[in-house]
Short mmCIF file of C-alpha atoms in Angstrom, two decimals:
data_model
loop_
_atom_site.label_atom_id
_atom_site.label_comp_id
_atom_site.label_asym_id
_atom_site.label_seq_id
_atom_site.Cartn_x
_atom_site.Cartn_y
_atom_site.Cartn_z
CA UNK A 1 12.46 -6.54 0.30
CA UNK A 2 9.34 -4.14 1.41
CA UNK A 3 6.00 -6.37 1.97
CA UNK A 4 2.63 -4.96 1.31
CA UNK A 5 -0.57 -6.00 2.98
CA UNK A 6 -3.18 -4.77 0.84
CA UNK A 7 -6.74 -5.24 2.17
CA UNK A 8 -10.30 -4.99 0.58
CA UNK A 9 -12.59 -6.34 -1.92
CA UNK A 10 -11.57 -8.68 -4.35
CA UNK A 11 -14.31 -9.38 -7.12
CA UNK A 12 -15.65 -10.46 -10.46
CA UNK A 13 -15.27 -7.77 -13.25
CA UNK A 14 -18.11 -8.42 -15.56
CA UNK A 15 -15.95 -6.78 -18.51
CA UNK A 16 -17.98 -6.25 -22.13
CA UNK A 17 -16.28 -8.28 -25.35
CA UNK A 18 -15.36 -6.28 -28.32
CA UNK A 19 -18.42 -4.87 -29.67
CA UNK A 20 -20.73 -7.51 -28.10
CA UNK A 21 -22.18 -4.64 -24.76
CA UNK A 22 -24.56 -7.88 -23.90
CA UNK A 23 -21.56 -10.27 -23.77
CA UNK A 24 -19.20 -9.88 -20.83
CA UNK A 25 -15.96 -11.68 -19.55
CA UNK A 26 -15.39 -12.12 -15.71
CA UNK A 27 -11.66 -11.15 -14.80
CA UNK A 28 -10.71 -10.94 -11.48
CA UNK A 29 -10.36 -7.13 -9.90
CA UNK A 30 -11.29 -4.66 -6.96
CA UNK A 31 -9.25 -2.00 -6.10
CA UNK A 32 -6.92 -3.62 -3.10
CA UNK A 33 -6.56 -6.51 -5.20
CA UNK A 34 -5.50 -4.80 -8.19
CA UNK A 35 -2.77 -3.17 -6.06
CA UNK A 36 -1.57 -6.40 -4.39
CA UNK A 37 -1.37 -7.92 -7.47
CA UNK A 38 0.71 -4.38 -9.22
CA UNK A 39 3.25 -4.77 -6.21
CA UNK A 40 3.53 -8.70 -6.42
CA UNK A 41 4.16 -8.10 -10.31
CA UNK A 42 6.79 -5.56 -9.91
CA UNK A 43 8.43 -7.75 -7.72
CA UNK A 44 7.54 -6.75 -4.28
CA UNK A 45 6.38 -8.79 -1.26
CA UNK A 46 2.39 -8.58 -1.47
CA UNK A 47 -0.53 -9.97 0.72
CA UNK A 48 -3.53 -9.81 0.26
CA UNK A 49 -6.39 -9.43 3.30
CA UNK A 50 -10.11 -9.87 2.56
CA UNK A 51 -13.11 -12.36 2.41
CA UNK A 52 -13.53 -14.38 0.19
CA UNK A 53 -16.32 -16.88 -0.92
CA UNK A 54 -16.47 -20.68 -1.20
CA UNK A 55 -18.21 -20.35 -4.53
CA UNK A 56 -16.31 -20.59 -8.32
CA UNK A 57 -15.47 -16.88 -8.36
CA UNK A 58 -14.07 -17.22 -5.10
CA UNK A 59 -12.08 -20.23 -6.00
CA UNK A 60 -10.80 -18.61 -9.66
CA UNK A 61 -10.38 -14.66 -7.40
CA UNK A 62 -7.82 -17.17 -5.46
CA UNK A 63 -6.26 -18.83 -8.07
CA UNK A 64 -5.74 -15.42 -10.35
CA UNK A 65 -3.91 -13.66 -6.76
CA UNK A 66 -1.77 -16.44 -6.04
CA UNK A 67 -0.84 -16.93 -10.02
CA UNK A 68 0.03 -13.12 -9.88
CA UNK A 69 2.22 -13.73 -7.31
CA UNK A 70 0.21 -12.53 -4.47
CA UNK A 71 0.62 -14.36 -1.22
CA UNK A 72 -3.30 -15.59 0.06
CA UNK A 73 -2.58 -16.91 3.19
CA UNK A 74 -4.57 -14.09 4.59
CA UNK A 75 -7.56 -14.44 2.92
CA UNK A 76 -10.90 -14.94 5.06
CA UNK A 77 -12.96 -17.76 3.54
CA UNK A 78 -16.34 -16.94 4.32
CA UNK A 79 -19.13 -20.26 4.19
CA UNK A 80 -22.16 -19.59 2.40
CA UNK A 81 -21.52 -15.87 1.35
CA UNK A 82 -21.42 -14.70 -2.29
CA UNK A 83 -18.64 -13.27 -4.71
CA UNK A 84 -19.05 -9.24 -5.06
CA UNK A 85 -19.22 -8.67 -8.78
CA UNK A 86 -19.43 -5.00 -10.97
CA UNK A 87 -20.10 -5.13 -14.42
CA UNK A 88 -18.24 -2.52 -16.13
CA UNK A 89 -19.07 -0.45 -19.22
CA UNK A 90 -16.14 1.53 -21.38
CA UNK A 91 -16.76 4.36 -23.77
CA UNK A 92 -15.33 5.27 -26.56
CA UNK A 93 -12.22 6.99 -24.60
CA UNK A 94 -12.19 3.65 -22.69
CA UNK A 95 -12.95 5.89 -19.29
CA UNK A 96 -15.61 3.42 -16.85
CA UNK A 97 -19.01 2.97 -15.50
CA UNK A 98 -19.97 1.00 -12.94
CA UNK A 99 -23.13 -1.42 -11.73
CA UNK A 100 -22.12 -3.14 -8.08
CA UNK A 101 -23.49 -6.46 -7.03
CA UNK A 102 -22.20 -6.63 -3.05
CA UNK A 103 -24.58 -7.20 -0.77
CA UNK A 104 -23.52 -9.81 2.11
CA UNK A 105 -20.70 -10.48 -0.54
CA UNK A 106 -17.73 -12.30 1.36
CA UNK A 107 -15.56 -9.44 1.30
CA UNK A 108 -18.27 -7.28 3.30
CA UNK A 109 -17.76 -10.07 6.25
CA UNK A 110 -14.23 -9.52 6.97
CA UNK A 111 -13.93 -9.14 11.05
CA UNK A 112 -11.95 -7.67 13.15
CA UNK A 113 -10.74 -10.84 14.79
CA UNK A 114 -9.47 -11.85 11.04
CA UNK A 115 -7.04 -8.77 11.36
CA UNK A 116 -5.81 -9.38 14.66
CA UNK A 117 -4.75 -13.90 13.37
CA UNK A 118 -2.59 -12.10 11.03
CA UNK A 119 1.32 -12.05 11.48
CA UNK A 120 1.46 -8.51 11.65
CA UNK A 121 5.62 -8.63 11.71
CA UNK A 122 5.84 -9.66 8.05
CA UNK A 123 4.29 -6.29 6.84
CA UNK A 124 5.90 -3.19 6.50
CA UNK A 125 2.73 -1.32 4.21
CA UNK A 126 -0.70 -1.59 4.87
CA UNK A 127 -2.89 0.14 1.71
CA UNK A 128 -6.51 -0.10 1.96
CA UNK A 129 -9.56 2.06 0.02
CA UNK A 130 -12.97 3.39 1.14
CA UNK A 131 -15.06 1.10 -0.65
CA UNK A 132 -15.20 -1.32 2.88
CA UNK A 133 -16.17 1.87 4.80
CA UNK A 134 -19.85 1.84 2.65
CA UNK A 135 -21.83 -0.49 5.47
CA UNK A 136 -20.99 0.05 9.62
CA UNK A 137 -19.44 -3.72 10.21
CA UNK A 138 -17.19 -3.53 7.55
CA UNK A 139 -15.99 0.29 8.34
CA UNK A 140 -15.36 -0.62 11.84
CA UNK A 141 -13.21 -3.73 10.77
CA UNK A 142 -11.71 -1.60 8.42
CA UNK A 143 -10.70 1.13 11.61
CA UNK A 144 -9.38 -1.86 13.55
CA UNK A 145 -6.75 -3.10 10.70
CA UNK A 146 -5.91 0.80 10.22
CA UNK A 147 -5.36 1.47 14.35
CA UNK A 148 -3.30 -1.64 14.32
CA UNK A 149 -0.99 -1.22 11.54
CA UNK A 150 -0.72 2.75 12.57
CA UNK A 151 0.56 0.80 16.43
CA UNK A 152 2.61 -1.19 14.79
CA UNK A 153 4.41 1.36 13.23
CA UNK A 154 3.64 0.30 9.38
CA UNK A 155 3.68 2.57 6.32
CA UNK A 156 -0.26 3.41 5.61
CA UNK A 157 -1.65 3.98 2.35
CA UNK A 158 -4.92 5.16 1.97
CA UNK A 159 -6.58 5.28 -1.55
CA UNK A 160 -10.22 7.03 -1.04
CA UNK A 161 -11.41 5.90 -4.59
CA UNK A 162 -14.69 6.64 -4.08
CA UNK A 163 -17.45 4.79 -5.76
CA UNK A 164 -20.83 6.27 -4.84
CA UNK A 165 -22.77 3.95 -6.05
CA UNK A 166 -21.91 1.88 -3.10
CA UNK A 167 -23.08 4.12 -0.37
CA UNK A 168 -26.88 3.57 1.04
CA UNK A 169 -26.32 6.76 2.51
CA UNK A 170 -23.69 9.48 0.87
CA UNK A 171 -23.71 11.76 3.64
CA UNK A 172 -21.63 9.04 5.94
CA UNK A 173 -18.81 9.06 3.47
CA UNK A 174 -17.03 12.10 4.19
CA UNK A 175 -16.76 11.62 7.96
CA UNK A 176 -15.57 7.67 7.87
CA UNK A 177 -12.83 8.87 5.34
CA UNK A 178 -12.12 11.95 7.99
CA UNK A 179 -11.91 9.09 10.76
CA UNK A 180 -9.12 7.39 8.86
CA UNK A 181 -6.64 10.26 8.04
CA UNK A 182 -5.03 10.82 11.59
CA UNK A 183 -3.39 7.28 10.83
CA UNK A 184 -2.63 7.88 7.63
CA UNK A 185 0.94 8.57 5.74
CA UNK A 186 0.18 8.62 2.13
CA UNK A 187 -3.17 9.73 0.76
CA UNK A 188 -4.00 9.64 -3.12
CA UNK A 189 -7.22 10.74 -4.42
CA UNK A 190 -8.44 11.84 -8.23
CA UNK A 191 -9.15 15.74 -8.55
CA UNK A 192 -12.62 14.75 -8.70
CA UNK A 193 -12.65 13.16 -5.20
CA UNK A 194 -10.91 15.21 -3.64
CA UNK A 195 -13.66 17.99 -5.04
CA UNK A 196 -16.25 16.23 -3.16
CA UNK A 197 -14.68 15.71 0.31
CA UNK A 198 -13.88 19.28 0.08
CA UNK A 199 -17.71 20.06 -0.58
CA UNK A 200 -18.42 18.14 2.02
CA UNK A 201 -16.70 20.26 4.22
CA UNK A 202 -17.56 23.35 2.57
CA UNK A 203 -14.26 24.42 1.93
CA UNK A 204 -12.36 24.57 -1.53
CA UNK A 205 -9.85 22.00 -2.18
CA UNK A 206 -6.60 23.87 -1.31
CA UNK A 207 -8.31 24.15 2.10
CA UNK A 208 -9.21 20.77 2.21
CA UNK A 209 -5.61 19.71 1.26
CA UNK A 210 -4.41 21.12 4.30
CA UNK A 211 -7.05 20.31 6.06
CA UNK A 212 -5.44 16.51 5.47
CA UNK A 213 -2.07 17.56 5.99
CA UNK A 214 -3.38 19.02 9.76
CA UNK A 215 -4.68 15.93 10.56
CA UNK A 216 -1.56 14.11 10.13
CA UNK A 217 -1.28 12.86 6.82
CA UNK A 218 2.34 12.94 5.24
CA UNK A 219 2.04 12.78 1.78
CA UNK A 220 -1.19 13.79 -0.50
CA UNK A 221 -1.27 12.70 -4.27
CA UNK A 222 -3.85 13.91 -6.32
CA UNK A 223 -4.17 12.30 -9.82
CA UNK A 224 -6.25 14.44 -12.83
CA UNK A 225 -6.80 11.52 -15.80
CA UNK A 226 -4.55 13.80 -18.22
CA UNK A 227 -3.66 16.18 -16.14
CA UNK A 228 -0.49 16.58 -14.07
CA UNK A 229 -0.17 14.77 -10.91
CA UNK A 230 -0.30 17.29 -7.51
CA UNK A 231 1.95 16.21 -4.90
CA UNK A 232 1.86 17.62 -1.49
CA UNK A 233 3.30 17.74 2.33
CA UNK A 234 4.06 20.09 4.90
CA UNK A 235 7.50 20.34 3.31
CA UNK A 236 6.79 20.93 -0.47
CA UNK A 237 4.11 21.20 -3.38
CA UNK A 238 4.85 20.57 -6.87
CA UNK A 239 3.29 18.75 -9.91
CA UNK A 240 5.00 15.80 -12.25
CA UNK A 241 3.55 15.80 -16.14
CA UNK A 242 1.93 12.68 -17.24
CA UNK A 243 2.20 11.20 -20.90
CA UNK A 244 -0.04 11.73 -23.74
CA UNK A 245 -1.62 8.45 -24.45
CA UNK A 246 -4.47 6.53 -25.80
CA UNK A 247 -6.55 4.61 -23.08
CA UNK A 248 -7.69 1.35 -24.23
CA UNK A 249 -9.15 0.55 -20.57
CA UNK A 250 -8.18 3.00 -17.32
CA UNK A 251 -10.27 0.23 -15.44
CA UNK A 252 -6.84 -0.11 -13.09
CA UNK A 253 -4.84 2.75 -14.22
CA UNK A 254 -5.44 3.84 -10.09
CA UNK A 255 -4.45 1.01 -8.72
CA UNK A 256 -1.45 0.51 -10.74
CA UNK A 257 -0.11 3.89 -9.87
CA UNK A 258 -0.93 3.50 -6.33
CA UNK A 259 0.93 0.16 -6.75
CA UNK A 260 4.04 1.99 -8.10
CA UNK A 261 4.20 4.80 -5.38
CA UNK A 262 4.06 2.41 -2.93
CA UNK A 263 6.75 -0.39 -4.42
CA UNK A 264 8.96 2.57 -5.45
CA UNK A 265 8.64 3.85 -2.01
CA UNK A 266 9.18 0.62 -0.48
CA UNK A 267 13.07 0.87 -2.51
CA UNK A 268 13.19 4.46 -1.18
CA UNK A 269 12.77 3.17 2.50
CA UNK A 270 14.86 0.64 2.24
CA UNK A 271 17.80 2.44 1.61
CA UNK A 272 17.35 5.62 3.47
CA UNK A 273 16.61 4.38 6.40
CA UNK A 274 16.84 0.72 7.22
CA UNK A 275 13.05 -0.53 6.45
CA UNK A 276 12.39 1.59 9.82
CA UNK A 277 8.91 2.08 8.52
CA UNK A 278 8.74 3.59 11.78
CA UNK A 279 10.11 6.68 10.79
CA UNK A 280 8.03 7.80 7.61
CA UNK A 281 7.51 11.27 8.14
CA UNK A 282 11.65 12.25 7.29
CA UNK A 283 11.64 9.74 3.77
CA UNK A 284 8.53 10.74 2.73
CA UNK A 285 9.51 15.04 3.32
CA UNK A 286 11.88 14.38 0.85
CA UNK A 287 10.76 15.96 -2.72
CA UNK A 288 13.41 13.84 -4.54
CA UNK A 289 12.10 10.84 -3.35
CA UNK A 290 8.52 11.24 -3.64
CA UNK A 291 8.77 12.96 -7.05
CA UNK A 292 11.39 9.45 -8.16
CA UNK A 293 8.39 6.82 -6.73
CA UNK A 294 5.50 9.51 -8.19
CA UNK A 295 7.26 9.44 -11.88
CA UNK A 296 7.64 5.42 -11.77
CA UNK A 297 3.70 5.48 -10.43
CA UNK A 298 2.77 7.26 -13.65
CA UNK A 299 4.67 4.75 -15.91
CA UNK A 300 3.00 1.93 -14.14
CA UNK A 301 -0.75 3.92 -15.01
CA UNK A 302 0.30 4.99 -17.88
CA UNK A 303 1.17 0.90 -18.91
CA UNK A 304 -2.28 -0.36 -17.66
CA UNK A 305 -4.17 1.98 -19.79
CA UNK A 306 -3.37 -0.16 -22.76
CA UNK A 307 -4.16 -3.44 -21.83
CA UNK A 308 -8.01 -3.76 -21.12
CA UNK A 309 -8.99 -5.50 -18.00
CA UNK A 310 -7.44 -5.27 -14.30
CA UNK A 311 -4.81 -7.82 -13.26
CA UNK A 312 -3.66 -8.91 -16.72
CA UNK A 313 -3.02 -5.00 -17.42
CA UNK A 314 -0.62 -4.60 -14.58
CA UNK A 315 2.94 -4.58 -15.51
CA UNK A 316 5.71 -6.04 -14.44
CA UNK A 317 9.15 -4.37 -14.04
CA UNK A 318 10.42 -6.46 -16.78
CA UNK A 319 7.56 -5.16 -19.23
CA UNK A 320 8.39 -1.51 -17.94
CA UNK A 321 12.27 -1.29 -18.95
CA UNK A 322 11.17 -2.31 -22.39
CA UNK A 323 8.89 -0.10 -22.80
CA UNK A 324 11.43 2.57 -22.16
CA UNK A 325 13.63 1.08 -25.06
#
């Protein structure tokens, strides 16, 4: 069985009830999270690596991983540090606005010596996202577990899911997510992300795309809410249709598809070549296989879109063969 390491922010999503916008419900969420806890419920080997806090949201973030399924042993408890929280607003199309509350939150304290106690021959997939590249201690941690896994040979998932809102200063973004694809495999991003790193650049985004693909990535994924999903690598492009549907919440419709990729993946690996996660480049060249984990991705999004909240909207692989009945 593949095991994911998933590292990041775990938080409090402040989530409205019904048709009460003044009333919300905390559920536990964050991007890395959400994907630890996709993987754990589709049966996979998960971890999760991050700080957390020694306050009640800390203590109930813990509880909801590990009731998930989500192994916590790597978890940073960080003294006297706060639980990150975003209060999220849905619209009518149940598509998401954000409001952050992370400032010297515990998952902003997460060291570099915190990635190098870890058992680093238990993982074979390390995923993380840009939101701990926003502030310079937290990037540079975040560099340290990337370098690291990339030595050791792991399968490396980068997410940029970029939430601007974060950022004291936009202009770094674009050159701390440049720093991290050289040790990246597989690289998803939404149309509309990938339209700003481009700009950033100055290029269009079919130069930008290749742009990646020079610097080493593998594998690039770009997801388009109801448009088709773009796969590409130095060996193929194509795109894989997504179902028509009617979002209830798409609060972790990302994560969960990031979640399938990398679980469906994981099966791919396993059988081609051995779990020598070593050798990425040759599985992940293969169309077949990428456009088999990208389809089972876009169930898994597909799934969360009609459940609202994050970890509760996850499915497992149980609650996906059903739903093909």
């Amino acid at each position: 069985m593949t095991t994911l390491l998933s590292f990041g922010e775990v938080l409090v999503d402040l989530l409205p009830v019904d048709d009460q916008p003044l009333m919300h419900q905390p559920i536990a969420g964050g991007a890395p999270a959400n994907v630890a806890v996709g993987y754990a419920k589709l049966g996979g080997r998960s971890y999760f690596a991050g700080g957390i806090s020694d306050d009640e949201y800390g203590h109930m973030l813990t509880r909801e991983l590990a009731g998930h399924g989500v192994d916590v042993s790597h978890l940073a408890l960080v003294p006297n540090a706060a639980t990150a929280t975003v209060l999220v607003n849905l619209d009518a199309n149940g598509e998401r606005s954000f409001s952050f509350n992370r400032q010297d939150t515990a998952d902003m304290l997460y060291s570099a010596a915190h990635f190098d106690s870890l058992n680093w021959s238990v993982v074979d997939i390390f995923h993380l996202c840009s939101n701990t590249f926003t502030e310079a201690a937290i990037f540079n941690s975040s560099m340290h577990g990337v370098k690291t896994a990339y030595a050791q040979k792991k399968l490396i998932s980068f997410d940029v899911n970029l939430r601007l809102s974060l950022w004291a200063d936009v202009n770094l973004l674009a050159g701390r997510v440049e720093q991290c694809l050289p040790y990246t495999h597989v690289l998803k991003m939404s149309h509309e992300e990938a339209v700003f790193l481009a700009g950033a650049r100055g290029v269009d985004v079919e130069e930008y795309l290749q742009h990646c693909l020079h610097q080493g990535v593998t594998l690039i994924l770009i997801t388009n809410g109801p448009e088709p999903v773009r796969c590409f690598s130095q060996a193929f492009s194509f795109e894989v249709a997504v179902p028509c549907i009617q979002p209830v919440d798409t609060t972790a419709a990302g994560d969960s598809f990031v979640a399938g990729l990398l679980w469906q993946l994981g099966e791919s690996f396993e059988h081609a070549s051995a779990g020598d996660y070593g050798n990425v480049t040759e599985v992940l060249s293969s169309r077949a296989v990428v456009e088999h984990a990208v389809k089972f991705a876009i169930k898994c999004g597909a799934m969360t879109c009609s459940v609202k909240g994050a970890f509760p909207a996850l499915p497992s692989l149980v609650e996906l063969i059903k739903s093909e009945k």
